[in-house]
Coordinates of C-alpha atoms and ligand atoms in Angstrom, one line a residue:
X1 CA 19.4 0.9 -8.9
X2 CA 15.7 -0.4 -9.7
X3 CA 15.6 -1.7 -13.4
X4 CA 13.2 0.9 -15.4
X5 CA 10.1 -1.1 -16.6
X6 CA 7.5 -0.4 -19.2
X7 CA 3.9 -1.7 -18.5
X8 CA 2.2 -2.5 -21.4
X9 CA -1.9 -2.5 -21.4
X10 CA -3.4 -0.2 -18.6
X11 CA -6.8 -1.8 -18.1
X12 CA -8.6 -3.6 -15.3
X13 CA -5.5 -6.0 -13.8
X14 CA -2.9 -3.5 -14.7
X15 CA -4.8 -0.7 -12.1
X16 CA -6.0 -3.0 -9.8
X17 CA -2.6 -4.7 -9.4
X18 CA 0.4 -4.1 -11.7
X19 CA 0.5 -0.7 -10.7
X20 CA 0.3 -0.9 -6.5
X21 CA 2.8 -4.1 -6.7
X22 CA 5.4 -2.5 -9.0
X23 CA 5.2 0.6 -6.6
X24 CA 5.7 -1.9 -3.5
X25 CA 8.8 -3.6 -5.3
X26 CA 11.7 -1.6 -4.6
X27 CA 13.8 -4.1 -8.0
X28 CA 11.4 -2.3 -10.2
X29 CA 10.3 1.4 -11.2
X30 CA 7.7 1.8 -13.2
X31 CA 9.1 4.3 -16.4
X32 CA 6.6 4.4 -18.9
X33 CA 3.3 2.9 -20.5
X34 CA 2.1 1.6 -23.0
X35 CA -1.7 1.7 -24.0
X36 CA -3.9 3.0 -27.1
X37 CA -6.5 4.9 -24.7
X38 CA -5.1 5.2 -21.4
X39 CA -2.4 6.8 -19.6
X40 CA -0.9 6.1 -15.7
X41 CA -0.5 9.7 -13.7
X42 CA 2.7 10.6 -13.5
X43 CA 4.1 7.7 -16.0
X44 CA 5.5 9.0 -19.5
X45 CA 2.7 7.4 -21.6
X46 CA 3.2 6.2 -25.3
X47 CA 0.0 4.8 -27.5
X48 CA 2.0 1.5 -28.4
X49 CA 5.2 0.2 -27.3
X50 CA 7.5 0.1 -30.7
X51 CA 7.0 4.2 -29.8
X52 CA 7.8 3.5 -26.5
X53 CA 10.9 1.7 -27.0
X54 CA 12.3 4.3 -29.5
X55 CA 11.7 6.7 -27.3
X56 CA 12.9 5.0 -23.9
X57 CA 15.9 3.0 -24.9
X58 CA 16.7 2.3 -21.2
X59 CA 14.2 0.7 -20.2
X60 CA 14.9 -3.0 -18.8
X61 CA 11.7 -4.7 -18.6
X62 CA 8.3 -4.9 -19.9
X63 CA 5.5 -6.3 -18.4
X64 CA 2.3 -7.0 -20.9
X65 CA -1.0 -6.5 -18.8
X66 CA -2.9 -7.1 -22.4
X67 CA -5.2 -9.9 -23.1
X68 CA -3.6 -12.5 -24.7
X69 CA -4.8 -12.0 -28.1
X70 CA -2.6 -8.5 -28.3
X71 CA 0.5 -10.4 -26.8
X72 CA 2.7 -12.2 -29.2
X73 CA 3.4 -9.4 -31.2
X74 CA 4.6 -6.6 -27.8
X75 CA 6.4 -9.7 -26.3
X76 CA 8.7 -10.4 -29.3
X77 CA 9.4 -6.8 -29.6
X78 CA 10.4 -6.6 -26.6
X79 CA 12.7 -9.5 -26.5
X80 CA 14.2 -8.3 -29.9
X81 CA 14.8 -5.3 -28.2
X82 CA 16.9 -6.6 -25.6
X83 CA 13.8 -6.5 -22.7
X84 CA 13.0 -9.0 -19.9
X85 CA 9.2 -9.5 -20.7
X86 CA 6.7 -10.6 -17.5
X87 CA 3.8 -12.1 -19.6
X88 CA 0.0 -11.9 -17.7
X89 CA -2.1 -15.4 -17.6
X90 CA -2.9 -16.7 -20.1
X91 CA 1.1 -16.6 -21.7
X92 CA -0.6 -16.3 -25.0
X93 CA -3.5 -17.0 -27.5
X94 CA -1.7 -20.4 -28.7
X95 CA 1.1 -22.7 -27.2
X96 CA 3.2 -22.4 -30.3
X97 CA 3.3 -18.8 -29.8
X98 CA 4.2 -18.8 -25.8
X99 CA 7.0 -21.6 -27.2
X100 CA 8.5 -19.5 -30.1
X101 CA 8.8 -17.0 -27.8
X102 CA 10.7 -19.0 -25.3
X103 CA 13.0 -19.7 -27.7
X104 CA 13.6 -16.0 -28.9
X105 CA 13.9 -15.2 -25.1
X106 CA 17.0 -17.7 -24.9
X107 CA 18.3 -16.8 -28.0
X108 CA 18.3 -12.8 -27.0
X109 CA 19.6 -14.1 -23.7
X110 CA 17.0 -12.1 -22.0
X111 CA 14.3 -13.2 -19.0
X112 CA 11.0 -14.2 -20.1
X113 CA 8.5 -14.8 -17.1
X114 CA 4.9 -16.6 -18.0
X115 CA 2.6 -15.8 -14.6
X116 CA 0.4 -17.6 -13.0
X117 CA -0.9 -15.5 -10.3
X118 CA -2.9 -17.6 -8.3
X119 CA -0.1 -20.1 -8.0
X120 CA 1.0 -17.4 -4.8
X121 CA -2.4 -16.9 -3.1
X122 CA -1.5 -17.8 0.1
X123 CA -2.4 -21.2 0.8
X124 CA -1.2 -22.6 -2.0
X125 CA 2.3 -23.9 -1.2
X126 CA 0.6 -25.3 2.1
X127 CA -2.0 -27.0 0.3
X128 CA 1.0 -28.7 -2.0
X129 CA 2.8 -29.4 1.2
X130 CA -0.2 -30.4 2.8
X131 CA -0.7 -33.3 0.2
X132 CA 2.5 -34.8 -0.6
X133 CA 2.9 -38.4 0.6
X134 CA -0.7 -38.6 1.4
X135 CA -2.8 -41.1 -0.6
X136 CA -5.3 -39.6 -3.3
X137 CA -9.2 -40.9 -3.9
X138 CA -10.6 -38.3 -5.7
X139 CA -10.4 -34.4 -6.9
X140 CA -12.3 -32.2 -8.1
X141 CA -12.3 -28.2 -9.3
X142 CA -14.8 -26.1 -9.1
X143 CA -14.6 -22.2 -10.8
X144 CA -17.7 -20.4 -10.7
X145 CA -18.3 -16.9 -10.8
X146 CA -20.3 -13.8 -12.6
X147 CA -19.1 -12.8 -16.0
X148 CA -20.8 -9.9 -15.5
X149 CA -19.6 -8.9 -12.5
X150 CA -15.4 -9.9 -12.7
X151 CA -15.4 -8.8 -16.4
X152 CA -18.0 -6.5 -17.3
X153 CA -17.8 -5.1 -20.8
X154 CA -14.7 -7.4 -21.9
X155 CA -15.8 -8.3 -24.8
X156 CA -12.3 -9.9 -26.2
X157 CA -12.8 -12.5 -23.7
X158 CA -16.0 -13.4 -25.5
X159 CA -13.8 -13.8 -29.4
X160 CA -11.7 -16.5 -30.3
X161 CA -8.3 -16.5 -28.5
X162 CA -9.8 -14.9 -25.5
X163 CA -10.4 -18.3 -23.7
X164 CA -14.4 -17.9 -22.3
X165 CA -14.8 -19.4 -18.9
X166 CA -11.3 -20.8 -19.4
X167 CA -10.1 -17.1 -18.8
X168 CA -10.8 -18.0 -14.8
X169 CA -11.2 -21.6 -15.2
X170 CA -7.3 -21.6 -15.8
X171 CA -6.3 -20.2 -12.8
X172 CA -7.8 -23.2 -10.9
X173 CA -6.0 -25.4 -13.3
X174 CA -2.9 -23.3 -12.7
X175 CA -3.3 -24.1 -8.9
X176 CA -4.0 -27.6 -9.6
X177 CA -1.2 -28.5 -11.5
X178 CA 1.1 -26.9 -8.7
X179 CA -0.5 -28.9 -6.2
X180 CA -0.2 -32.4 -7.2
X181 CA 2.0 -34.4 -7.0
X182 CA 1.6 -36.2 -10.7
X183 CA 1.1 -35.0 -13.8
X184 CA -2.4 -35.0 -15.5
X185 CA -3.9 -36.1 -18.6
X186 CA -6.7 -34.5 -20.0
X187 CA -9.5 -37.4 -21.5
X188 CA -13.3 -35.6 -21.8
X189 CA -14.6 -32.3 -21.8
X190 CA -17.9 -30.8 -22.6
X191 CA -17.7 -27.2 -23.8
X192 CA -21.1 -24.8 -23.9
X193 CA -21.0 -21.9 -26.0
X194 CA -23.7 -19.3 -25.9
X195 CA -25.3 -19.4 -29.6
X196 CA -24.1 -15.6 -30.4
X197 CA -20.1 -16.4 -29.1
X198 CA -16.6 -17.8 -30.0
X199 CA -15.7 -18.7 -26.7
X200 CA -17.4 -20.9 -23.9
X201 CA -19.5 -19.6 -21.3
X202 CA -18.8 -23.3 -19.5
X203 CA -16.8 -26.3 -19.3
X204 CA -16.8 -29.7 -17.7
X205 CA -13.2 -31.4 -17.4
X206 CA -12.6 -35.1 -17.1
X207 CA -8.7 -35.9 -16.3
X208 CA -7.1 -39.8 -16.3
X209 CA -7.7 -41.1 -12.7
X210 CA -4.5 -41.0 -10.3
X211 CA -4.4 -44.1 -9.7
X212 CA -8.3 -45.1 -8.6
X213 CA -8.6 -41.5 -7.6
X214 CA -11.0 -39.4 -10.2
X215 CA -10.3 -35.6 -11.0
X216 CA -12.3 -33.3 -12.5
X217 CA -13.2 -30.0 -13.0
X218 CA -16.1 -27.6 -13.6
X219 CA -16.5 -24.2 -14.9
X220 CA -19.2 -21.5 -15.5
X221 CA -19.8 -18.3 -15.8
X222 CA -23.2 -17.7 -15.3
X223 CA -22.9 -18.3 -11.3
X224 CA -24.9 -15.3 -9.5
X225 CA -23.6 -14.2 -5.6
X226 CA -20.4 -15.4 -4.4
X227 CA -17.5 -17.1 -6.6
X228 CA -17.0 -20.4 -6.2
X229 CA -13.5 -20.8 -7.0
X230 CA -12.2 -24.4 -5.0
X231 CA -10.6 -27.4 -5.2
X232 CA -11.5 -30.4 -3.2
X233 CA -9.5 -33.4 -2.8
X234 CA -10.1 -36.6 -0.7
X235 CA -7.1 -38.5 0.6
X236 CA -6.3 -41.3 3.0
X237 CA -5.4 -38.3 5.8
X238 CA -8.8 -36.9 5.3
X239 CA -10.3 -33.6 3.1
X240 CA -8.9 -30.7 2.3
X241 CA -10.5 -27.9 0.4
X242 CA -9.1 -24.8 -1.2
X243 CA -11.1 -22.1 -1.3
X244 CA -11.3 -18.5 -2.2
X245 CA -8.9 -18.7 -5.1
X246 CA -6.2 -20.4 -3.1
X247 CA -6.1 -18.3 0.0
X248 CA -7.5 -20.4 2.3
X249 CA -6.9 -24.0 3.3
X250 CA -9.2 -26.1 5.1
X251 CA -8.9 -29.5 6.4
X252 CA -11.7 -31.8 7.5
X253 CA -13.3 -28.3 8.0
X254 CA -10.5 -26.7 10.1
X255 CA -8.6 -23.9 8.3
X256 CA -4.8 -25.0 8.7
X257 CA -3.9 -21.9 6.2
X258 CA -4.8 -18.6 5.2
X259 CA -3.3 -15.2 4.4
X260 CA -3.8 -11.4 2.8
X261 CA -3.6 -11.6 -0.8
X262 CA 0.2 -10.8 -2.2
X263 CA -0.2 -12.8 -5.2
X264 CA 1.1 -9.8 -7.6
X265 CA 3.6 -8.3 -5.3
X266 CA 4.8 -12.2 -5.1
X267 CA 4.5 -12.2 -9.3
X268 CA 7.0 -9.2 -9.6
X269 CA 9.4 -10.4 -6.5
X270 CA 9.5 -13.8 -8.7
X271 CA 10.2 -11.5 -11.7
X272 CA 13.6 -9.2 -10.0
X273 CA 14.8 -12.7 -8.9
X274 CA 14.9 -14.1 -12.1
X275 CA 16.0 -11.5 -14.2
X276 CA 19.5 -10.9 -11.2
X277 CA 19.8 -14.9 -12.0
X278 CA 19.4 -14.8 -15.8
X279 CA 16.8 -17.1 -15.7
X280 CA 13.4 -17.5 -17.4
X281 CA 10.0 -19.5 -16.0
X282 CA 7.7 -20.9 -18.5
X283 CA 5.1 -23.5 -17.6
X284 CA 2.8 -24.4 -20.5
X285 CA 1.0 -27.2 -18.3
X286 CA -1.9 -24.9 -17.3
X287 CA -2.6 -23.7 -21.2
X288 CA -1.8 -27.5 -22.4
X289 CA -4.6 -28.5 -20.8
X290 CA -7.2 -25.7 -21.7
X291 CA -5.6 -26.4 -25.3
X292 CA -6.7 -30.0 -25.4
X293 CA -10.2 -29.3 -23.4
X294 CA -10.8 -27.3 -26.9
X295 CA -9.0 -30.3 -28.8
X296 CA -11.5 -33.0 -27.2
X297 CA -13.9 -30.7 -26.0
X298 CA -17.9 -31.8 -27.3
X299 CA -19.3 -28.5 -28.2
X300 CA -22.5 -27.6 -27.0
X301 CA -24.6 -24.7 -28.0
X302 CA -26.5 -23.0 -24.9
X303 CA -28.2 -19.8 -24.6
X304 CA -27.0 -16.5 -26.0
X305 CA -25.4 -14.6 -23.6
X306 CA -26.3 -10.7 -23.6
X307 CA -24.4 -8.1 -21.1
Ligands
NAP401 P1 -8.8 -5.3 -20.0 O1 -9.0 -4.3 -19.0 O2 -10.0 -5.6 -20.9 O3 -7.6 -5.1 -21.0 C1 -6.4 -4.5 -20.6 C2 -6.0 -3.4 -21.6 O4 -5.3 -4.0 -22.7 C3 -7.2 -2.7 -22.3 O5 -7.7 -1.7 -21.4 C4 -6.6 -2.1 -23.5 O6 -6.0 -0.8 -23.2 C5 -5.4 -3.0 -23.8 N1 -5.6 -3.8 -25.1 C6 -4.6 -4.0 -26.0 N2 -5.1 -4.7 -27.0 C7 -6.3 -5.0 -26.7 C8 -7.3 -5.8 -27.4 N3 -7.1 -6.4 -28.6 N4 -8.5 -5.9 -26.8 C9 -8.8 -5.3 -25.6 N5 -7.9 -4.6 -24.9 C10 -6.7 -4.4 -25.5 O7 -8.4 -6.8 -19.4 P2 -7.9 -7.2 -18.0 O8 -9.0 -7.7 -17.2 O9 -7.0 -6.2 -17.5 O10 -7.1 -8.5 -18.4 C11 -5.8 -8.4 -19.1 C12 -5.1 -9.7 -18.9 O11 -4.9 -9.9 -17.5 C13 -5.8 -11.0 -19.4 O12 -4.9 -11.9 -19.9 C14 -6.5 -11.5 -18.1 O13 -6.7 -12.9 -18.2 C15 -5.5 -11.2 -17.1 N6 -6.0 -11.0 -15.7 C16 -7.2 -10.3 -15.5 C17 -7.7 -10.3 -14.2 C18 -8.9 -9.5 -13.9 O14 -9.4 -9.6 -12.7 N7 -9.5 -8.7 -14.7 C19 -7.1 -11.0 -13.2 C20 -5.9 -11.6 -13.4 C21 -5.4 -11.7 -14.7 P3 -5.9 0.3 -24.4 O15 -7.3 0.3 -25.1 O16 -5.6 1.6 -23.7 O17 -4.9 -0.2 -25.3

């Protein structure tokens, strides 16, 4: 029997690809919604999900497709209630929130899954195989795309808690910090804000070296055309680059791996195995390092941005 699950937010990610992976995951059926303004065909639909779980007390699971400034609050409910929750990127607003909750998940003895879905584009794992036991010089991110264009009229990602360029910038971190082999250590970063917003519209990262081996990482959202959304790294067995989000791996410009994008349907196969082991996945590192880009972060003020 598929576990009844609630999703929680129907917006831009939860249409584009909640919704086609939960129908494609034969562990999961998707029972109900939860959203102030918007309802799924078919799908009994509630305005918020303390009505929802009233009125549904069998549901399993609960996936929150909200931004993260709406998430605390639906993720402890549901693991009071008794739920496994399947947080979206970023886990939360704040790492003490994304930690309490971890604990209330263990206490409750329930799953709690924190995603990271560009850790399964498809070359990701062969990028990560592709470097271990090679010999680092340098690395360096690059996330670059159109505000405009990947999130038009989101304004919460513009207010405090909602991240600015970090909102994509940490998905390239996310891959990063799967890839490597050693931990990082954040030590510079230069933050612009548009004059009329709470959150950056641009970032530059400096890490510790790895050894001699430099890393950093660049982010903006004022890039017109295509995203830029790779990370290069030099090593001792030549270059490789990872492109498009993580789905394509190429090495001294020969693509070694690529593959259709499954990164949600890979999210919510992660999500049924867990919850039959009893298990919960939680890795801060990605928002640690965002965190302490704000910490250290010199703030500078650039242009106002208008949609
Ligand atoms: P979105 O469409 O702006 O928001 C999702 C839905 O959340 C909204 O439609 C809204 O539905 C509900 N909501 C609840 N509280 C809200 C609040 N305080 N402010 C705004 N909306 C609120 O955003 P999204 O692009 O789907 O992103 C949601 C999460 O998914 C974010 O954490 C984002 O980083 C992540 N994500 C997005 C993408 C992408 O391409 N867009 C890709 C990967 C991950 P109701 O008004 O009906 O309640």
């Amino acid at each position: 029997m598929p576990h009844r699950l609630a999703l929680v937010g129907i917006g831009k990610i939860a249409r584009d690809q909640h919704i086609p992976a939960i129908a494609g995951e034969p562990a999961f059926d998707l029972a109900a919604t939860a959203s102030r303004n918007a309802t799924v065909e078919g799908v009994a639909g509630y305005r918020a999900l303390a009505d929802l779980l009233e009125a549904e007390p069998d549901i399993a699971c609960v996936s929150l497709a909200t931004p993260p400034q709406a998430r605390y609050d639906d993720a402890r409910r549901a693991i009071e209630a008794g739920k496994h929750v399947m947080l979206e990127k970023p886990p939360g607003a704040t790492l003490s929130e994304v930690h309490d909750l971890q604990e209330r998940a263990a206490a409750r003895g329930v799953t709690l899954f924190a995603t990271w879905h560009s850790r399964h584009a498809a070359a990701v794992s062969a990028a990560r195989d592709w470097l271990s036991g090679r010999a680092i010089r340098s690395v360096r991110v690059d996330w670059r795309e159109d505000v405009r264009r990947w999130h038009p009229g989101q304004d919460w990602i513009w207010e405090a808690g909602g991240l600015g360029v970090f909102d994509p910038g940490i998905n390239g971190l996310s891959i990063l910090t799967a890839i490597l082999p050693d931990p990082l250590r954040l030590t510079a970063a230069e933050l612009t804000f548009p004059s009329n917003r709470e959150t950056p519209v641009a970032a530059e990262l400096t890490f510790a070296p790895l050894g001699d081996a430099p890393v950093g990482a660049g982010f903006d959202w004022l890039e017109t055309g295509e995203p830029v959304w790779n990370i290069a790294v030099e090593t001792d067995g030549g270059r490789m680059v990872l492109s498009e989000g993580g789905a394509r791996l190429m090495v001294d410009g020969t693509e070694v791996a690529t593959g259709p994008d499954r990164e949600y349907p890979g999210l919510y196969a992660r999500f049924a195995q867990l919850v039959a082991a009893g298990e919960s996945e939680v890795d801060l590192t990605p928002l640690r390092h965002a965190a302490d880009a704000f910490m250290l972060g010199r703030r500078v003020e650039g242009d106002p941005f208008h949609w």
